[in-house]
Coordinates of C-alpha atoms in Angstrom, one line a residue:
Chain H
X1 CA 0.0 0.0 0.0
X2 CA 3.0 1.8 1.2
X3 CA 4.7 1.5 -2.1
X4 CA 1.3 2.2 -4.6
X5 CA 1.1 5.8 -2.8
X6 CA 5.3 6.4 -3.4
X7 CA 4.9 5.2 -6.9
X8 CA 1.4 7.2 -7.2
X9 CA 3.3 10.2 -6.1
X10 CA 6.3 9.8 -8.1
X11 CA 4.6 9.0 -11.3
X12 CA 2.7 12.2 -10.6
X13 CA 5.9 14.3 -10.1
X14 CA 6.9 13.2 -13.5
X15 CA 3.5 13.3 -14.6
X16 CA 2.9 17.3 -14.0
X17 CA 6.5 18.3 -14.5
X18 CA 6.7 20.0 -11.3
X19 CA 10.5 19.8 -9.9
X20 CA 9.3 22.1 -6.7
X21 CA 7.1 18.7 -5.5
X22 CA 9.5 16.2 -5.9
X23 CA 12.3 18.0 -4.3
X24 CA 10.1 19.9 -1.8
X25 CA 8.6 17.3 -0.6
X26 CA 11.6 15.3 -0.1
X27 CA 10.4 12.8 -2.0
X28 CA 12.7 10.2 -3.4
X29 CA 12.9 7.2 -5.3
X30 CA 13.3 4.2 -2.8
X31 CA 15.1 1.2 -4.4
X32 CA 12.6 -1.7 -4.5
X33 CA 14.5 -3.6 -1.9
X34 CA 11.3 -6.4 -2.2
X35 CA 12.2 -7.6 -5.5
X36 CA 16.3 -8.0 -4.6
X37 CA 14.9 -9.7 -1.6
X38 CA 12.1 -11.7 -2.7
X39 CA 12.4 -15.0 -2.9
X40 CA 13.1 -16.7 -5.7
X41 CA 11.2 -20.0 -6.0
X42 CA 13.4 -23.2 -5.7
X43 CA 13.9 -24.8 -8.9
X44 CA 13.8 -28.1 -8.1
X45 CA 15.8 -30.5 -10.8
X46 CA 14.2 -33.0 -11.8
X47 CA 16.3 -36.3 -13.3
X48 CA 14.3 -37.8 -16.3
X49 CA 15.6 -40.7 -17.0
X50 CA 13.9 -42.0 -20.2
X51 CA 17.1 -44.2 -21.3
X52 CA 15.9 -47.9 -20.9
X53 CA 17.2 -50.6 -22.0
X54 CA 14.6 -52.9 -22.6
X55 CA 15.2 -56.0 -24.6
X56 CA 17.5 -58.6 -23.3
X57 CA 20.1 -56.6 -22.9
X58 CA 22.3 -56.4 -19.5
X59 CA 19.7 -55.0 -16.7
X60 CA 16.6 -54.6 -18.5
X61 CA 13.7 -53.7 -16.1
X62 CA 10.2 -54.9 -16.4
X63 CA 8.9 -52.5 -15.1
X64 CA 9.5 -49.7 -17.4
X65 CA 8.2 -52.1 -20.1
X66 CA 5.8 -50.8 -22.6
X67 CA 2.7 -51.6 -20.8
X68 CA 2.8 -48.7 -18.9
X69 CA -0.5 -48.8 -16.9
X70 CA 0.9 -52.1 -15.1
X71 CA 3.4 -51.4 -12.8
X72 CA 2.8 -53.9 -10.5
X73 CA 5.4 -56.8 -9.8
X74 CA 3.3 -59.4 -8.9
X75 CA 2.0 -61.8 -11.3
X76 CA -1.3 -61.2 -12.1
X77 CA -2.4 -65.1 -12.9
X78 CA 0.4 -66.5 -10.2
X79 CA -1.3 -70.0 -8.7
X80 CA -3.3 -67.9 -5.3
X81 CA -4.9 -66.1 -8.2
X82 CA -8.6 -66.6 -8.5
X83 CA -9.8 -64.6 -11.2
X84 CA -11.2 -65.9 -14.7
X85 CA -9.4 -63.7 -16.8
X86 CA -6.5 -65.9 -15.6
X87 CA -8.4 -68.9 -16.3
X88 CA -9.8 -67.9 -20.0
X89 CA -6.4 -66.4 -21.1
X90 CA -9.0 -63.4 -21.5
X91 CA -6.1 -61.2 -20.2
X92 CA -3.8 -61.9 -23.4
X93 CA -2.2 -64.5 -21.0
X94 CA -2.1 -68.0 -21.3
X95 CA -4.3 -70.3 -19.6
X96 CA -3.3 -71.6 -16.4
X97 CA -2.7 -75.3 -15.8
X98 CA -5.6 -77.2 -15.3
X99 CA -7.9 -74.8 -16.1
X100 CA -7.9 -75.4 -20.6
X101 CA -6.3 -78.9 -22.6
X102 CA -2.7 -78.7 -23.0
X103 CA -1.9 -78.2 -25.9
X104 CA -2.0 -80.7 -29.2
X105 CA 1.8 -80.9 -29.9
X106 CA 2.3 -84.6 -29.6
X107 CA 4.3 -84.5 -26.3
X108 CA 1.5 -85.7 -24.0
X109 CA -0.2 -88.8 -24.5
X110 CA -4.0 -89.1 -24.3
X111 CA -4.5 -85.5 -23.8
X112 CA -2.9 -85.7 -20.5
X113 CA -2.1 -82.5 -18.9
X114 CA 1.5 -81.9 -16.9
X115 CA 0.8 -80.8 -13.6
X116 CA 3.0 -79.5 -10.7
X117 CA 3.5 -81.5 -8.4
X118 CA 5.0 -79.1 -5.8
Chain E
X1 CA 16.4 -95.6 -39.3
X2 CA 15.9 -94.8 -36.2
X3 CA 14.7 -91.2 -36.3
X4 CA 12.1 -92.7 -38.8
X5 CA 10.7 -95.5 -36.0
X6 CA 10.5 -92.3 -33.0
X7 CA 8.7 -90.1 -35.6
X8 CA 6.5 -93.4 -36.8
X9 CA 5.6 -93.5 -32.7
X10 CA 4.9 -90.0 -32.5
X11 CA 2.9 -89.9 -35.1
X12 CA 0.9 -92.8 -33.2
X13 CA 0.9 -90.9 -30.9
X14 CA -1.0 -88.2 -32.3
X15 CA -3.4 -90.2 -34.5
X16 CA -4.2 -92.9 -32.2
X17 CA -2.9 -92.0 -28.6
X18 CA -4.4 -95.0 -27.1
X19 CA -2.0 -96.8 -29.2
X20 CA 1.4 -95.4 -28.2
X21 CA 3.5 -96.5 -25.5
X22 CA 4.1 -93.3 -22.8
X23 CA 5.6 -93.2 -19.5
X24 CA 5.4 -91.2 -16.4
X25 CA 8.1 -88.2 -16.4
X26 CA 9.3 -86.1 -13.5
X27 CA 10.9 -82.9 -14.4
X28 CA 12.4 -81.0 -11.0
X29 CA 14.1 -77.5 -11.0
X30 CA 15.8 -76.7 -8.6
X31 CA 16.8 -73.2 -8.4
X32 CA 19.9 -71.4 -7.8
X33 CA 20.0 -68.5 -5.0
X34 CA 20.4 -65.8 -7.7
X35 CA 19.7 -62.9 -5.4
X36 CA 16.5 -61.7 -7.2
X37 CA 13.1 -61.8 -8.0
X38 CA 11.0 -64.9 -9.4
X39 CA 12.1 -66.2 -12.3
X40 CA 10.2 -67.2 -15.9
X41 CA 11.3 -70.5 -17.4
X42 CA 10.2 -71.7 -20.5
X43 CA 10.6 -75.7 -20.9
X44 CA 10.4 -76.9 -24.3
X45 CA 11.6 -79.6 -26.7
X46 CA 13.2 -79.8 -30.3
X47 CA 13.7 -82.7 -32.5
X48 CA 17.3 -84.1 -33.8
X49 CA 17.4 -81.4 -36.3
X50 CA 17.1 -78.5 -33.6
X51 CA 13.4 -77.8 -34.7
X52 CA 11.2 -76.8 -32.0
X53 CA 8.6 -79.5 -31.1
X54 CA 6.5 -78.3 -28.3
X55 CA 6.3 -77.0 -25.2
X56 CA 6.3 -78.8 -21.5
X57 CA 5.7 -76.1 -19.3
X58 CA 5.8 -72.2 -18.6
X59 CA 6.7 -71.0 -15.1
X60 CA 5.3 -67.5 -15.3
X61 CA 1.8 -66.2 -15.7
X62 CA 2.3 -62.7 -17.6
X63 CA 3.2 -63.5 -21.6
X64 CA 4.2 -59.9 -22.1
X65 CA 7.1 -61.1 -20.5
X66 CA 7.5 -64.1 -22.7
X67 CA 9.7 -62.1 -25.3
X68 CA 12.7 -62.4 -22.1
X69 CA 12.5 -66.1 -22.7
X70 CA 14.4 -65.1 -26.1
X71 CA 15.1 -68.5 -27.6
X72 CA 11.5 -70.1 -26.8
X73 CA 10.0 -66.8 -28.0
X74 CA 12.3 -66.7 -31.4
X75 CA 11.1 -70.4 -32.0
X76 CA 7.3 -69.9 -31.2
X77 CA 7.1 -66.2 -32.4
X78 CA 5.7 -65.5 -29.0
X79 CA 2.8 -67.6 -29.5
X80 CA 1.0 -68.1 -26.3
X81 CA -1.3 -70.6 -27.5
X82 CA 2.2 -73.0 -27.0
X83 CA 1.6 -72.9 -23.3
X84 CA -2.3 -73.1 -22.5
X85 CA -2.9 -75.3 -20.2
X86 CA 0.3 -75.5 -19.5
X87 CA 1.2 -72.3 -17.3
X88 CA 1.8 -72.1 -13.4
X89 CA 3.9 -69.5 -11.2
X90 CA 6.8 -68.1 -11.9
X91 CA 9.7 -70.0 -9.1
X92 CA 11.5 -67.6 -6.6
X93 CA 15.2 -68.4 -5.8
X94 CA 15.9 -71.4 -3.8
X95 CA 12.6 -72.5 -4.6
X96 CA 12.1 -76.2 -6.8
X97 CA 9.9 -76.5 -9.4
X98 CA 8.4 -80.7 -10.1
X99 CA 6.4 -81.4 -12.7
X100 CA 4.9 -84.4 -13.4
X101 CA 3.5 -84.9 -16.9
X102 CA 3.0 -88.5 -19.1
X103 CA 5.6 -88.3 -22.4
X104 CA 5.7 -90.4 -25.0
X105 CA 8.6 -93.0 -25.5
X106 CA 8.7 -92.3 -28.8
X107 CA 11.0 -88.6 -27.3
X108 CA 13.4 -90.9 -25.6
X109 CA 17.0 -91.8 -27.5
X110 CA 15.7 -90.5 -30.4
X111 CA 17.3 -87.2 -30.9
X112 CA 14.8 -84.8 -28.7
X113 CA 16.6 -82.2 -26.4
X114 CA 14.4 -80.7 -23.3
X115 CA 15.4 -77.1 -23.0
X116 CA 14.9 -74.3 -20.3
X117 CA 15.0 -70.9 -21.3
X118 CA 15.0 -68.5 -17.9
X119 CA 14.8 -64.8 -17.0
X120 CA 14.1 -62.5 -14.1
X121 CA 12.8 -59.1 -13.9
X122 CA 16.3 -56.9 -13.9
X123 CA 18.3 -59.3 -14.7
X124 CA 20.0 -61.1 -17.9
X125 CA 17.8 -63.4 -19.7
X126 CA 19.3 -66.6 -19.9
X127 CA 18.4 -68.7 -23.1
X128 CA 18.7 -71.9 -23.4
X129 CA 20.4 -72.7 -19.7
X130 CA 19.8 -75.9 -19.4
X131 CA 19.4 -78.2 -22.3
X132 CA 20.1 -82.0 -22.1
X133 CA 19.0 -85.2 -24.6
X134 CA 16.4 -87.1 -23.6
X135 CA 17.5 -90.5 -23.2
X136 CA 16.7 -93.5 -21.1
X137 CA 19.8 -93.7 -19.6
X138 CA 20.2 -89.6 -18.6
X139 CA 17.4 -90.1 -16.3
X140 CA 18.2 -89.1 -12.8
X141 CA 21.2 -87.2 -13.6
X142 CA 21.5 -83.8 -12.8
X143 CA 22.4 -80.8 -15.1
X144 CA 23.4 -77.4 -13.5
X145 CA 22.4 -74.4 -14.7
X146 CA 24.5 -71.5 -15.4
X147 CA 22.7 -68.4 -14.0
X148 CA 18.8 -68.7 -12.3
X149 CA 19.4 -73.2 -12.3
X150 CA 21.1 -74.8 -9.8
X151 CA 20.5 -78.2 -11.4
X152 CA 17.7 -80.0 -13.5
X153 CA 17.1 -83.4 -13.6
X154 CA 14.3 -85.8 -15.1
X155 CA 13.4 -88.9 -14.0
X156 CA 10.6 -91.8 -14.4

């Protein structure tokens, strides 16, 4: 509030041309001291690391992989896992064991499934 | 002569299963302590001429993650349809693995290699670290791994 009158003023002194005010008045430009002592907002740095290295190479993670909405670690069809998506391979995942035929390659006989037996 | 008699049996096999002779097969994994997370392995076969057959097992529920098991994935082109039916959890470190599962004889001295392709989240895949002949007489002897294995062995 201070300050608006002092620049009001001043801006008037120039405004009206009127030396007599300025100087009789005693008026004087103050040096904005607020601005050299405001404080400037930390700038906090930020590292963006965007440099993955993602297929089989030395250190890979998985979890910067490109399916970027699923950051979890766990396996989402891992054997305490319940849900049908796991079941059907609705997911994009394969079915679990037990739960669809192995498949017809030759290597089981009768259809028989492998199990774990652990 | 005698790649022609195995394919003759497997060929049984698949037309007339009731027909060919199979017998019960124990596959145990016993893994190393690698220091890290659960591991994927991919357990697969391929004939005499290195031609992938089919697959045994997958230890690892998410096939995004497939592409790390980089020699099953090169011979399947990722297909996930390889392993339905097939797929349990991935196997932590220390952990063992046993699968029991009902093979044809027709696979046995005949030219078929078993292999396991394994990989870890922020780790080095490791393709093809284990892969042994199946024959009658390598039954019950153990193959070690290089990185995620500590040994394999298959057995009737």
């Amino acid at each position: 509030m201070k300050r608006s009158l002092s620049l009001l003023l001043i801006a008037s002194a120039l405004g009206s041309g009127s030396a007599a005010i300025a100087g009789g008045q005693g008026l004087f430009l103050v040096p904005d001291v607020g601005l050299a002592s405001r404080a400037v907002p930390s700038a906090n740095l930020t590292l963006i690391d965007g440099d993955e290295d993602e297929d089989g190479g030395w250190l890979w993670s998985w979890s910067g992989d490109e399916d970027e909405d699923d950051d979890e670690d766990d396996d989402e069809c891992e054997d305490d896992d319940d849900e049908n998506d796991c079941a059907t391979g609705a997911t994009g995942n394969a079915a679990k064991a037990g739960t669809a035929p192995p498949p017809n390659n030759g290597l089981f006989t009768d259809g028989t499934a492998p199990v774990q037996s652990n | 002569m005698k790649s022609l008699i195995a394919a003759l049996a497997l060929s049984t096999a698949l037309i007339a299963p009731g027909l060919a002779l199979a017998r019960p097969v124990t596959l145990t994994v016993n893994m190393a302590q690698y220091g890290g997370p659960g591991a994927y392995l991919a357990v697969y076969v391929t004939d005499a001429s290195g031609a992938y057959v089919g697959s045994l097992w997958m230890a690892g529920g998410k096939s995004k993650y497939y592409k790390h098991l980089s020699d099953w994935a090169q011979m399947t082109g990722g297909d996930v349809a390889q392993v339905d039916g097939i797929t349990g959890a991935s196997v932590g470190a220390g952990q063992q693995l046993q699968l029991s599962m009902d093979l044809s004889d027709a696979l046995f001295d005949a030219g078929y290699t078993l292999h396991i392709d394994a990989a870890a989240e922020e780790m080095r895949d490791s393709p093809n670290e284990i892969a042994v002949p199946l024959t009658a007489t390598g039954a019950g002897q153990a193959v070690r791994g290089r990185r995620y294995i500590a040994d394999f062995t298959y057995g009737f």
